[in-house]
Amino acid sequence: MTSVVARDETPRSGRQLRIAFGGYEAVIASVGASLRSLTFEDRDLVVPFEADEVRPGYRGTTLAPWPNRIVDGRYEFGGVEHQLALTEPARGQALHGLLSWAEYADRVIEDDRVVLVAVIEPQTGYPFRVEVETEYRLDENGLQQSVTARNLGADAAPWGTGPHPYLVASRSLSERSETKRQAPAVDAWTLLLPASEVLTVTPDRLSPVAVEPVSEHPEWDFQSARPIGDVFIDHAFTGLTRTDGIATVELRAADGTGVAMTWDERCPWVQIHTADNPGFDDIHRIGLAVEPMTCPPDAFNSGIDLVVLEPGAEHSAGWRIAAV
């Protein structure tokens, strides 16, 4: 006997949750609790993707229970060795956590706010049960995202988080649909990155090497705003200068329009990536990834700024994206 299964009309990126306030509008895709688009008065603030598209890489997703890479996917915690799946096989690393392709459930749906939740179930390499709740909220100051982890298990669990938006300094919705980009967008934008230290990495696998002053690597020194040019960046930065506890990264186009990302001391690190994809002109250097992080790459091994969630404990961090 043959049965007929009803076709699932859900877009490939999951359920589409649209929120708006003032001139801001955002669409959150339920797969990976991903920021699919964010606009201010019809100007893109992040590189968007289509609803019925398999999300390109980690664009806009929520990173948990670790951001960035765990070298070789191996780490020791509580005296036990763990081996994670190598989700960046070309470099042999475990990349960006375990929830980027998970379906989040709705907890709150309002006109200007959504709260989504998923549970990391105990599994090979991460035998801990952690609930992850993320809130997206729009107000007159832009889009605020917060991520809260709650340890539902009986054992302490290692934890880290961050977002993965690709910021856009100046590009309208109509320009995106009607014209074809002739040159890498990132090159012409001006970056202000108030970080005095950079984590150097190996050129082949991007494994951490050492934290060094940006004064020793002037190509990555953007403490004074300047054009990005053709420099390649895929590095974590720290030593952040803050105003009233807030760090601010700004990205501006030649006409002065732009976007800013801000966060507090709960994220002492930020990963910056120029989205280099040579040979793929439609996505090569199309936006600048700005990823505030609670811990640096490979924190499960180094222990640097690693959050240890005790049973029943919770941890929150957040960041904001706004037009400038």
C-alpha atoms as a PDB file:
ATOM      1  CA  MET A   1       0.000   0.000   0.000  1.00  0.00           C
ATOM      2  CA  THR A   2       1.336   3.395  -0.986  1.00  0.00           C
ATOM      3  CA  SER A   3       0.716   6.357   1.287  1.00  0.00           C
ATOM      4  CA  VAL A   4       0.857   9.990   0.245  1.00  0.00           C
ATOM      5  CA  VAL A   5       2.796  12.357   2.450  1.00  0.00           C
ATOM      6  CA  ALA A   6       1.690  15.973   2.431  1.00  0.00           C
ATOM      7  CA  ARG A   7       4.255  18.322   0.975  1.00  0.00           C
ATOM      8  CA  ASP A   8       6.030  20.501   3.504  1.00  0.00           C
ATOM      9  CA  GLU A   9       5.753  24.102   2.315  1.00  0.00           C
ATOM     10  CA  THR A  10       8.212  25.423   4.899  1.00  0.00           C
ATOM     11  CA  PRO A  11      11.063  27.344   3.204  1.00  0.00           C
ATOM     12  CA  ARG A  12      14.493  25.736   3.289  1.00  0.00           C
ATOM     13  CA  SER A  13      15.712  28.240   5.898  1.00  0.00           C
ATOM     14  CA  GLY A  14      12.763  27.454   8.187  1.00  0.00           C
ATOM     15  CA  ARG A  15       9.835  29.490   9.417  1.00  0.00           C
ATOM     16  CA  GLN A  16      10.078  33.212   8.618  1.00  0.00           C
ATOM     17  CA  LEU A  17       9.585  35.547  11.584  1.00  0.00           C
ATOM     18  CA  ARG A  18       9.305  39.201  10.595  1.00  0.00           C
ATOM     19  CA  ILE A  19       9.648  42.003  13.138  1.00  0.00           C
ATOM     20  CA  ALA A  20       9.595  45.765  12.640  1.00  0.00           C
ATOM     21  CA  PHE A  21       9.972  49.009  14.557  1.00  0.00           C
ATOM     22  CA  GLY A  22      10.308  52.510  13.153  1.00  0.00           C
ATOM     23  CA  GLY A  23      12.400  52.300  10.009  1.00  0.00           C
ATOM     24  CA  TYR A  24      13.905  48.922  10.960  1.00  0.00           C
ATOM     25  CA  GLU A  25      12.735  45.540   9.706  1.00  0.00           C
ATOM     26  CA  ALA A  26      14.284  42.129  10.372  1.00  0.00           C
ATOM     27  CA  VAL A  27      13.470  38.590   9.287  1.00  0.00           C
ATOM     28  CA  ILE A  28      14.586  35.718  11.504  1.00  0.00           C
ATOM     29  CA  ALA A  29      14.733  32.215  10.016  1.00  0.00           C
ATOM     30  CA  SER A  30      13.991  29.437  12.493  1.00  0.00           C
ATOM     31  CA  VAL A  31      16.796  27.153  11.254  1.00  0.00           C
ATOM     32  CA  GLY A  32      19.793  28.198  13.314  1.00  0.00           C
ATOM     33  CA  ALA A  33      17.838  31.172  14.729  1.00  0.00           C
ATOM     34  CA  SER A  34      19.407  32.991  11.780  1.00  0.00           C
ATOM     35  CA  LEU A  35      19.213  36.693  11.031  1.00  0.00           C
ATOM     36  CA  ARG A  36      18.105  36.349   7.401  1.00  0.00           C
ATOM     37  CA  SER A  37      17.793  40.076   6.719  1.00  0.00           C
ATOM     38  CA  LEU A  38      17.969  43.421   8.493  1.00  0.00           C
ATOM     39  CA  THR A  39      17.125  46.725   6.847  1.00  0.00           C
ATOM     40  CA  PHE A  40      16.793  50.341   7.865  1.00  0.00           C
ATOM     41  CA  GLU A  41      14.596  52.439   5.581  1.00  0.00           C
ATOM     42  CA  ASP A  42      15.115  49.875   2.793  1.00  0.00           C
ATOM     43  CA  ARG A  43      18.900  49.873   3.230  1.00  0.00           C
ATOM     44  CA  ASP A  44      20.564  46.547   3.957  1.00  0.00           C
ATOM     45  CA  LEU A  45      22.530  46.421   7.198  1.00  0.00           C
ATOM     46  CA  VAL A  46      23.532  42.766   6.772  1.00  0.00           C
ATOM     47  CA  VAL A  47      24.051  40.536   3.746  1.00  0.00           C
ATOM     48  CA  PRO A  48      20.674  38.806   3.356  1.00  0.00           C
ATOM     49  CA  PHE A  49      19.756  35.460   1.872  1.00  0.00           C
ATOM     50  CA  GLU A  50      16.537  34.103   0.407  1.00  0.00           C
ATOM     51  CA  ALA A  51      13.899  32.346   2.497  1.00  0.00           C
ATOM     52  CA  ASP A  52      13.873  29.236   0.328  1.00  0.00           C
ATOM     53  CA  GLU A  53      17.643  29.044   0.147  1.00  0.00           C
ATOM     54  CA  VAL A  54      19.852  26.713   2.129  1.00  0.00           C
ATOM     55  CA  ARG A  55      21.559  29.309   4.292  1.00  0.00           C
ATOM     56  CA  PRO A  56      24.998  30.111   2.802  1.00  0.00           C
ATOM     57  CA  GLY A  57      27.442  28.741   5.356  1.00  0.00           C
ATOM     58  CA  TYR A  58      26.979  30.353   8.752  1.00  0.00           C
ATOM     59  CA  ARG A  59      25.589  33.671   7.480  1.00  0.00           C
ATOM     60  CA  GLY A  60      23.495  35.214  10.256  1.00  0.00           C
ATOM     61  CA  THR A  61      23.316  32.125  12.451  1.00  0.00           C
ATOM     62  CA  THR A  62      23.578  31.909  16.245  1.00  0.00           C
ATOM     63  CA  LEU A  63      26.753  30.153  17.397  1.00  0.00           C
ATOM     64  CA  ALA A  64      26.423  27.748  20.338  1.00  0.00           C
ATOM     65  CA  PRO A  65      27.811  26.095  22.437  1.00  0.00           C
ATOM     66  CA  TRP A  66      31.036  27.530  21.047  1.00  0.00           C
ATOM     67  CA  PRO A  67      31.915  30.175  18.462  1.00  0.00           C
ATOM     68  CA  ASN A  68      34.716  29.797  15.952  1.00  0.00           C
ATOM     69  CA  ARG A  69      36.940  26.706  15.895  1.00  0.00           C
ATOM     70  CA  ILE A  70      37.937  23.848  18.162  1.00  0.00           C
ATOM     71  CA  VAL A  71      41.235  22.591  16.798  1.00  0.00           C
ATOM     72  CA  ASP A  72      40.992  18.984  15.557  1.00  0.00           C
ATOM     73  CA  GLY A  73      37.559  18.861  17.243  1.00  0.00           C
ATOM     74  CA  ARG A  74      39.273  17.524  20.379  1.00  0.00           C
ATOM     75  CA  TYR A  75      39.244  18.879  23.892  1.00  0.00           C
ATOM     76  CA  GLU A  76      39.400  17.771  27.522  1.00  0.00           C
ATOM     77  CA  PHE A  77      36.837  18.886  30.059  1.00  0.00           C
ATOM     78  CA  GLY A  78      36.431  17.628  33.603  1.00  0.00           C
ATOM     79  CA  GLY A  79      39.213  15.133  33.041  1.00  0.00           C
ATOM     80  CA  VAL A  80      37.432  13.517  30.088  1.00  0.00           C
ATOM     81  CA  GLU A  81      38.633  13.586  26.475  1.00  0.00           C
ATOM     82  CA  HIS A  82      36.014  14.482  23.855  1.00  0.00           C
ATOM     83  CA  GLN A  83      36.013  14.243  20.063  1.00  0.00           C
ATOM     84  CA  LEU A  84      33.585  16.383  18.047  1.00  0.00           C
ATOM     85  CA  ALA A  85      32.602  15.947  14.418  1.00  0.00           C
ATOM     86  CA  LEU A  86      34.877  17.890  12.074  1.00  0.00           C
ATOM     87  CA  THR A  87      32.394  20.289  10.516  1.00  0.00           C
ATOM     88  CA  GLU A  88      35.130  22.202   8.694  1.00  0.00           C
ATOM     89  CA  PRO A  89      36.657  19.148   6.991  1.00  0.00           C
ATOM     90  CA  ALA A  90      39.054  21.026   4.710  1.00  0.00           C
ATOM     91  CA  ARG A  91      40.813  22.397   7.802  1.00  0.00           C
ATOM     92  CA  GLY A  92      40.060  19.486  10.143  1.00  0.00           C
ATOM     93  CA  GLN A  93      38.280  21.687  12.697  1.00  0.00           C
ATOM     94  CA  ALA A  94      34.972  21.672  14.583  1.00  0.00           C
ATOM     95  CA  LEU A  95      33.367  24.948  13.550  1.00  0.00           C
ATOM     96  CA  HIS A  96      30.752  27.217  15.142  1.00  0.00           C
ATOM     97  CA  GLY A  97      28.967  24.894  17.530  1.00  0.00           C
ATOM     98  CA  LEU A  98      26.079  22.461  17.241  1.00  0.00           C
ATOM     99  CA  LEU A  99      22.910  24.449  16.548  1.00  0.00           C
ATOM    100  CA  SER A 100      23.497  26.198  13.228  1.00  0.00           C
ATOM    101  CA  TRP A 101      21.254  23.720  11.403  1.00  0.00           C
ATOM    102  CA  ALA A 102      18.848  23.051  14.265  1.00  0.00           C
ATOM    103  CA  GLU A 103      15.188  24.070  14.160  1.00  0.00           C
ATOM    104  CA  TYR A 104      14.359  26.514  16.950  1.00  0.00           C
ATOM    105  CA  ALA A 105      10.895  26.557  18.517  1.00  0.00           C
ATOM    106  CA  ASP A 106       8.872  29.697  19.176  1.00  0.00           C
ATOM    107  CA  ARG A 107       8.698  30.971  22.732  1.00  0.00           C
ATOM    108  CA  VAL A 108       7.475  34.558  22.132  1.00  0.00           C
ATOM    109  CA  ILE A 109       6.219  36.136  18.892  1.00  0.00           C
ATOM    110  CA  GLU A 110       5.415  39.856  18.907  1.00  0.00           C
ATOM    111  CA  ASP A 111       5.471  42.648  16.308  1.00  0.00           C
ATOM    112  CA  ASP A 112       8.894  43.900  17.371  1.00  0.00           C
ATOM    113  CA  ARG A 113      10.294  40.882  19.235  1.00  0.00           C
ATOM    114  CA  VAL A 114      10.764  37.132  18.908  1.00  0.00           C
ATOM    115  CA  VAL A 115      12.181  34.629  21.373  1.00  0.00           C
ATOM    116  CA  LEU A 116      13.305  31.242  20.058  1.00  0.00           C
ATOM    117  CA  VAL A 117      14.582  28.198  21.899  1.00  0.00           C
ATOM    118  CA  ALA A 118      16.441  24.962  21.149  1.00  0.00           C
ATOM    119  CA  VAL A 119      18.013  22.280  23.314  1.00  0.00           C
ATOM    120  CA  ILE A 120      21.450  20.806  22.753  1.00  0.00           C
ATOM    121  CA  GLU A 121      20.953  17.158  23.632  1.00  0.00           C
ATOM    122  CA  PRO A 122      23.836  15.087  25.029  1.00  0.00           C
ATOM    123  CA  GLN A 123      25.792  13.641  22.124  1.00  0.00           C
ATOM    124  CA  THR A 124      29.190  12.346  21.104  1.00  0.00           C
ATOM    125  CA  GLY A 125      31.730  15.075  21.787  1.00  0.00           C
ATOM    126  CA  TYR A 126      29.343  17.199  23.880  1.00  0.00           C
ATOM    127  CA  PRO A 127      27.535  14.987  26.427  1.00  0.00           C
ATOM    128  CA  PHE A 128      25.705  17.907  28.063  1.00  0.00           C
ATOM    129  CA  ARG A 129      22.093  19.086  27.936  1.00  0.00           C
ATOM    130  CA  VAL A 130      21.905  22.861  27.476  1.00  0.00           C
ATOM    131  CA  GLU A 131      18.863  24.940  26.596  1.00  0.00           C
ATOM    132  CA  VAL A 132      19.660  27.871  24.311  1.00  0.00           C
ATOM    133  CA  GLU A 133      17.241  30.779  24.188  1.00  0.00           C
ATOM    134  CA  THR A 134      17.746  33.731  21.857  1.00  0.00           C
ATOM    135  CA  GLU A 135      15.782  36.967  21.697  1.00  0.00           C
ATOM    136  CA  TYR A 136      15.717  39.376  18.762  1.00  0.00           C
ATOM    137  CA  ARG A 137      14.209  42.766  19.564  1.00  0.00           C
ATOM    138  CA  LEU A 138      13.887  45.951  17.496  1.00  0.00           C
ATOM    139  CA  ASP A 139      13.627  49.462  18.924  1.00  0.00           C
ATOM    140  CA  GLU A 140      14.684  52.970  17.949  1.00  0.00           C
ATOM    141  CA  ASN A 141      18.325  51.955  18.529  1.00  0.00           C
ATOM    142  CA  GLY A 142      18.343  49.022  16.117  1.00  0.00           C
ATOM    143  CA  LEU A 143      18.342  45.256  16.533  1.00  0.00           C
ATOM    144  CA  GLN A 144      19.310  43.735  19.882  1.00  0.00           C
ATOM    145  CA  GLN A 145      20.062  40.002  20.071  1.00  0.00           C
ATOM    146  CA  SER A 146      20.661  38.183  23.326  1.00  0.00           C
ATOM    147  CA  VAL A 147      21.584  34.533  23.870  1.00  0.00           C
ATOM    148  CA  THR A 148      20.947  32.752  27.158  1.00  0.00           C
ATOM    149  CA  ALA A 149      22.229  29.265  27.966  1.00  0.00           C
ATOM    150  CA  ARG A 150      20.738  27.159  30.762  1.00  0.00           C
ATOM    151  CA  ASN A 151      22.400  23.962  31.906  1.00  0.00           C
ATOM    152  CA  LEU A 152      19.605  21.396  32.241  1.00  0.00           C
ATOM    153  CA  GLY A 153      21.944  18.514  33.039  1.00  0.00           C
ATOM    154  CA  ALA A 154      23.646  17.101  36.098  1.00  0.00           C
ATOM    155  CA  ASP A 155      27.211  17.955  35.037  1.00  0.00           C
ATOM    156  CA  ALA A 156      29.047  21.211  34.416  1.00  0.00           C
ATOM    157  CA  ALA A 157      29.262  22.115  30.714  1.00  0.00           C
ATOM    158  CA  PRO A 158      31.681  24.256  28.670  1.00  0.00           C
ATOM    159  CA  TRP A 159      29.981  27.165  26.919  1.00  0.00           C
ATOM    160  CA  GLY A 160      30.594  30.009  24.515  1.00  0.00           C
ATOM    161  CA  THR A 161      28.467  31.948  22.046  1.00  0.00           C
ATOM    162  CA  GLY A 162      28.362  34.707  19.442  1.00  0.00           C
ATOM    163  CA  PRO A 163      26.531  35.773  16.267  1.00  0.00           C
ATOM    164  CA  HIS A 164      27.628  35.568  12.623  1.00  0.00           C
ATOM    165  CA  PRO A 165      26.230  38.546  10.670  1.00  0.00           C
ATOM    166  CA  TYR A 166      27.928  39.936   7.582  1.00  0.00           C
ATOM    167  CA  LEU A 167      27.555  43.698   7.877  1.00  0.00           C
ATOM    168  CA  VAL A 168      26.843  45.962   4.904  1.00  0.00           C
ATOM    169  CA  ALA A 169      27.874  49.626   4.885  1.00  0.00           C
ATOM    170  CA  SER A 170      25.752  50.845   1.971  1.00  0.00           C
ATOM    171  CA  ARG A 171      23.560  48.915  -0.399  1.00  0.00           C
ATOM    172  CA  SER A 172      19.842  49.258  -1.097  1.00  0.00           C
ATOM    173  CA  LEU A 173      17.363  46.498  -1.820  1.00  0.00           C
ATOM    174  CA  SER A 174      16.764  47.869  -5.326  1.00  0.00           C
ATOM    175  CA  GLU A 175      20.482  48.088  -6.062  1.00  0.00           C
ATOM    176  CA  ARG A 176      20.914  44.479  -4.980  1.00  0.00           C
ATOM    177  CA  SER A 177      18.214  43.227  -7.358  1.00  0.00           C
ATOM    178  CA  GLU A 178      18.852  45.505 -10.361  1.00  0.00           C
ATOM    179  CA  THR A 179      22.623  45.761 -10.628  1.00  0.00           C
ATOM    180  CA  LYS A 180      25.564  43.445 -10.503  1.00  0.00           C
ATOM    181  CA  ARG A 181      28.455  44.243  -8.228  1.00  0.00           C
ATOM    182  CA  GLN A 182      31.556  45.076 -10.280  1.00  0.00           C
ATOM    183  CA  ALA A 183      34.156  45.088  -7.500  1.00  0.00           C
ATOM    184  CA  PRO A 184      34.412  43.674  -3.967  1.00  0.00           C
ATOM    185  CA  ALA A 185      32.216  45.844  -1.771  1.00  0.00           C
ATOM    186  CA  VAL A 186      34.345  45.433   1.349  1.00  0.00           C
ATOM    187  CA  ASP A 187      37.431  47.018  -0.198  1.00  0.00           C
ATOM    188  CA  ALA A 188      35.886  50.491  -0.418  1.00  0.00           C
ATOM    189  CA  TRP A 189      34.409  50.577   3.075  1.00  0.00           C
ATOM    190  CA  THR A 190      36.011  52.267   6.078  1.00  0.00           C
ATOM    191  CA  LEU A 191      36.400  50.193   9.239  1.00  0.00           C
ATOM    192  CA  LEU A 192      36.739  51.352  12.826  1.00  0.00           C
ATOM    193  CA  LEU A 193      37.809  48.430  15.033  1.00  0.00           C
ATOM    194  CA  PRO A 194      38.922  49.547  18.528  1.00  0.00           C
ATOM    195  CA  ALA A 195      41.102  46.492  19.218  1.00  0.00           C
ATOM    196  CA  SER A 196      44.730  46.708  20.314  1.00  0.00           C
ATOM    197  CA  GLU A 197      45.470  42.961  20.052  1.00  0.00           C
ATOM    198  CA  VAL A 198      44.988  40.291  17.416  1.00  0.00           C
ATOM    199  CA  LEU A 199      45.094  36.501  17.674  1.00  0.00           C
ATOM    200  CA  THR A 200      47.460  35.314  14.961  1.00  0.00           C
ATOM    201  CA  VAL A 201      46.640  32.013  13.271  1.00  0.00           C
ATOM    202  CA  THR A 202      48.266  29.426  11.040  1.00  0.00           C
ATOM    203  CA  PRO A 203      47.757  30.223   7.351  1.00  0.00           C
ATOM    204  CA  ASP A 204      46.479  26.782   6.397  1.00  0.00           C
ATOM    205  CA  ARG A 205      44.034  25.842   9.167  1.00  0.00           C
ATOM    206  CA  LEU A 206      43.492  29.168  10.970  1.00  0.00           C
ATOM    207  CA  SER A 207      44.477  27.508  14.230  1.00  0.00           C
ATOM    208  CA  PRO A 208      45.388  29.967  17.027  1.00  0.00           C
ATOM    209  CA  VAL A 209      49.046  30.858  17.495  1.00  0.00           C
ATOM    210  CA  ALA A 210      49.468  33.860  19.804  1.00  0.00           C
ATOM    211  CA  VAL A 211      47.849  37.114  20.912  1.00  0.00           C
ATOM    212  CA  GLU A 212      50.000  39.979  19.656  1.00  0.00           C
ATOM    213  CA  PRO A 213      49.716  43.790  19.518  1.00  0.00           C
ATOM    214  CA  VAL A 214      48.166  45.075  16.295  1.00  0.00           C
ATOM    215  CA  SER A 215      51.064  47.526  16.218  1.00  0.00           C
ATOM    216  CA  GLU A 216      53.156  44.523  15.107  1.00  0.00           C
ATOM    217  CA  HIS A 217      50.613  43.795  12.351  1.00  0.00           C
ATOM    218  CA  PRO A 218      49.660  47.192  10.920  1.00  0.00           C
ATOM    219  CA  GLU A 219      47.530  45.603   8.192  1.00  0.00           C
ATOM    220  CA  TRP A 220      45.077  44.632  10.945  1.00  0.00           C
ATOM    221  CA  ASP A 221      45.246  47.867  12.928  1.00  0.00           C
ATOM    222  CA  PHE A 222      41.955  49.726  12.490  1.00  0.00           C
ATOM    223  CA  GLN A 223      41.957  51.573  15.810  1.00  0.00           C
ATOM    224  CA  SER A 224      41.707  54.705  13.696  1.00  0.00           C
ATOM    225  CA  ALA A 225      39.081  54.381  10.988  1.00  0.00           C
ATOM    226  CA  ARG A 226      40.533  53.694   7.534  1.00  0.00           C
ATOM    227  CA  PRO A 227      39.547  51.911   4.297  1.00  0.00           C
ATOM    228  CA  ILE A 228      39.827  48.140   4.401  1.00  0.00           C
ATOM    229  CA  GLY A 229      41.312  47.936   0.917  1.00  0.00           C
ATOM    230  CA  ASP A 230      42.369  44.490  -0.246  1.00  0.00           C
ATOM    231  CA  VAL A 231      43.597  43.255   3.144  1.00  0.00           C
ATOM    232  CA  PHE A 232      42.506  39.739   4.140  1.00  0.00           C
ATOM    233  CA  ILE A 233      41.094  39.426   7.657  1.00  0.00           C
ATOM    234  CA  ASP A 234      39.877  36.245   9.339  1.00  0.00           C
ATOM    235  CA  HIS A 235      41.116  36.846  12.876  1.00  0.00           C
ATOM    236  CA  ALA A 236      39.914  37.290  16.430  1.00  0.00           C
ATOM    237  CA  PHE A 237      40.683  40.594  18.129  1.00  0.00           C
ATOM    238  CA  THR A 238      40.751  41.628  21.782  1.00  0.00           C
ATOM    239  CA  GLY A 239      42.097  44.445  23.931  1.00  0.00           C
ATOM    240  CA  LEU A 240      38.943  46.343  23.073  1.00  0.00           C
ATOM    241  CA  THR A 241      38.611  50.041  23.886  1.00  0.00           C
ATOM    242  CA  ARG A 242      35.177  50.708  25.373  1.00  0.00           C
ATOM    243  CA  THR A 243      33.048  53.709  26.226  1.00  0.00           C
ATOM    244  CA  ASP A 244      30.930  53.175  29.343  1.00  0.00           C
ATOM    245  CA  GLY A 245      31.672  49.461  28.988  1.00  0.00           C
ATOM    246  CA  ILE A 246      30.541  49.288  25.346  1.00  0.00           C
ATOM    247  CA  ALA A 247      32.741  48.332  22.393  1.00  0.00           C
ATOM    248  CA  THR A 248      31.714  49.651  18.968  1.00  0.00           C
ATOM    249  CA  VAL A 249      32.725  48.511  15.506  1.00  0.00           C
ATOM    250  CA  GLU A 250      31.699  50.846  12.675  1.00  0.00           C
ATOM    251  CA  LEU A 251      31.621  50.199   8.952  1.00  0.00           C
ATOM    252  CA  ARG A 252      31.000  53.149   6.603  1.00  0.00           C
ATOM    253  CA  ALA A 253      30.684  53.736   2.884  1.00  0.00           C
ATOM    254  CA  ALA A 254      32.151  56.693   1.023  1.00  0.00           C
ATOM    255  CA  ASP A 255      28.912  58.672   1.418  1.00  0.00           C
ATOM    256  CA  GLY A 256      29.109  58.364   5.209  1.00  0.00           C
ATOM    257  CA  THR A 257      26.254  55.912   5.623  1.00  0.00           C
ATOM    258  CA  GLY A 258      27.014  52.728   7.448  1.00  0.00           C
ATOM    259  CA  VAL A 259      26.322  50.293  10.222  1.00  0.00           C
ATOM    260  CA  ALA A 260      27.578  49.852  13.780  1.00  0.00           C
ATOM    261  CA  MET A 261      27.736  46.821  16.039  1.00  0.00           C
ATOM    262  CA  THR A 262      28.018  47.228  19.816  1.00  0.00           C
ATOM    263  CA  TRP A 263      28.363  44.913  22.811  1.00  0.00           C
ATOM    264  CA  ASP A 264      29.439  44.903  26.451  1.00  0.00           C
ATOM    265  CA  GLU A 265      32.169  43.203  28.513  1.00  0.00           C
ATOM    266  CA  ARG A 266      30.497  39.801  28.319  1.00  0.00           C
ATOM    267  CA  CYS A 267      32.120  39.536  24.870  1.00  0.00           C
ATOM    268  CA  PRO A 268      35.837  40.337  25.266  1.00  0.00           C
ATOM    269  CA  TRP A 269      36.571  39.080  21.739  1.00  0.00           C
ATOM    270  CA  VAL A 270      35.411  39.805  18.203  1.00  0.00           C
ATOM    271  CA  GLN A 271      36.086  37.838  15.024  1.00  0.00           C
ATOM    272  CA  ILE A 272      36.394  39.890  11.837  1.00  0.00           C
ATOM    273  CA  HIS A 273      36.263  38.256   8.399  1.00  0.00           C
ATOM    274  CA  THR A 274      36.357  39.900   4.984  1.00  0.00           C
ATOM    275  CA  ALA A 275      34.300  37.087   3.406  1.00  0.00           C
ATOM    276  CA  ASP A 276      37.004  36.113   0.952  1.00  0.00           C
ATOM    277  CA  ASN A 277      35.678  33.628  -1.614  1.00  0.00           C
ATOM    278  CA  PRO A 278      37.936  34.006  -4.669  1.00  0.00           C
ATOM    279  CA  GLY A 279      36.396  32.618  -7.818  1.00  0.00           C
ATOM    280  CA  PHE A 280      32.849  33.236  -6.573  1.00  0.00           C
ATOM    281  CA  ASP A 281      32.190  36.835  -7.570  1.00  0.00           C
ATOM    282  CA  ASP A 282      28.612  36.856  -6.276  1.00  0.00           C
ATOM    283  CA  ILE A 283      29.763  36.347  -2.669  1.00  0.00           C
ATOM    284  CA  HIS A 284      33.460  37.339  -2.683  1.00  0.00           C
ATOM    285  CA  ARG A 285      34.028  40.114  -0.103  1.00  0.00           C
ATOM    286  CA  ILE A 286      30.343  41.012  -0.244  1.00  0.00           C
ATOM    287  CA  GLY A 287      30.113  41.874   3.466  1.00  0.00           C
ATOM    288  CA  LEU A 288      32.201  42.069   6.615  1.00  0.00           C
ATOM    289  CA  ALA A 289      31.594  39.426   9.279  1.00  0.00           C
ATOM    290  CA  VAL A 290      31.641  40.995  12.746  1.00  0.00           C
ATOM    291  CA  GLU A 291      31.236  38.352  15.447  1.00  0.00           C
ATOM    292  CA  PRO A 292      31.407  39.404  19.117  1.00  0.00           C
ATOM    293  CA  MET A 293      32.414  36.332  21.106  1.00  0.00           C
ATOM    294  CA  THR A 294      32.369  35.352  24.760  1.00  0.00           C
ATOM    295  CA  CYS A 295      35.606  33.441  24.211  1.00  0.00           C
ATOM    296  CA  PRO A 296      38.367  33.159  21.592  1.00  0.00           C
ATOM    297  CA  PRO A 297      38.864  30.352  19.060  1.00  0.00           C
ATOM    298  CA  ASP A 298      39.731  26.999  20.645  1.00  0.00           C
ATOM    299  CA  ALA A 299      38.678  28.138  24.121  1.00  0.00           C
ATOM    300  CA  PHE A 300      37.554  24.585  24.934  1.00  0.00           C
ATOM    301  CA  ASN A 301      41.281  23.754  24.948  1.00  0.00           C
ATOM    302  CA  SER A 302      42.925  26.982  26.113  1.00  0.00           C
ATOM    303  CA  GLY A 303      40.302  27.747  28.762  1.00  0.00           C
ATOM    304  CA  ILE A 304      40.642  31.474  27.958  1.00  0.00           C
ATOM    305  CA  ASP A 305      37.376  33.238  28.847  1.00  0.00           C
ATOM    306  CA  LEU A 306      35.579  29.890  28.714  1.00  0.00           C
ATOM    307  CA  VAL A 307      32.234  29.886  30.524  1.00  0.00           C
ATOM    308  CA  VAL A 308      31.679  26.851  32.743  1.00  0.00           C
ATOM    309  CA  LEU A 309      27.957  26.321  33.212  1.00  0.00           C
ATOM    310  CA  GLU A 310      27.289  24.557  36.481  1.00  0.00           C
ATOM    311  CA  PRO A 311      24.130  22.421  36.732  1.00  0.00           C
ATOM    312  CA  GLY A 312      21.112  24.714  36.868  1.00  0.00           C
ATOM    313  CA  ALA A 313      23.173  27.815  36.027  1.00  0.00           C
ATOM    314  CA  GLU A 314      22.595  30.191  33.144  1.00  0.00           C
ATOM    315  CA  HIS A 315      24.695  32.640  31.157  1.00  0.00           C
ATOM    316  CA  SER A 316      23.643  35.509  28.868  1.00  0.00           C
ATOM    317  CA  ALA A 317      25.382  37.717  26.332  1.00  0.00           C
ATOM    318  CA  GLY A 318      24.128  40.178  23.755  1.00  0.00           C
ATOM    319  CA  TRP A 319      24.959  42.627  20.959  1.00  0.00           C
ATOM    320  CA  ARG A 320      23.271  45.293  18.836  1.00  0.00           C
ATOM    321  CA  ILE A 321      23.301  46.248  15.152  1.00  0.00           C
ATOM    322  CA  ALA A 322      22.202  49.756  14.147  1.00  0.00           C
ATOM    323  CA  ALA A 323      22.307  52.072  11.146  1.00  0.00           C
ATOM    324  CA  VAL A 324      24.697  55.049  11.243  1.00  0.00           C
END
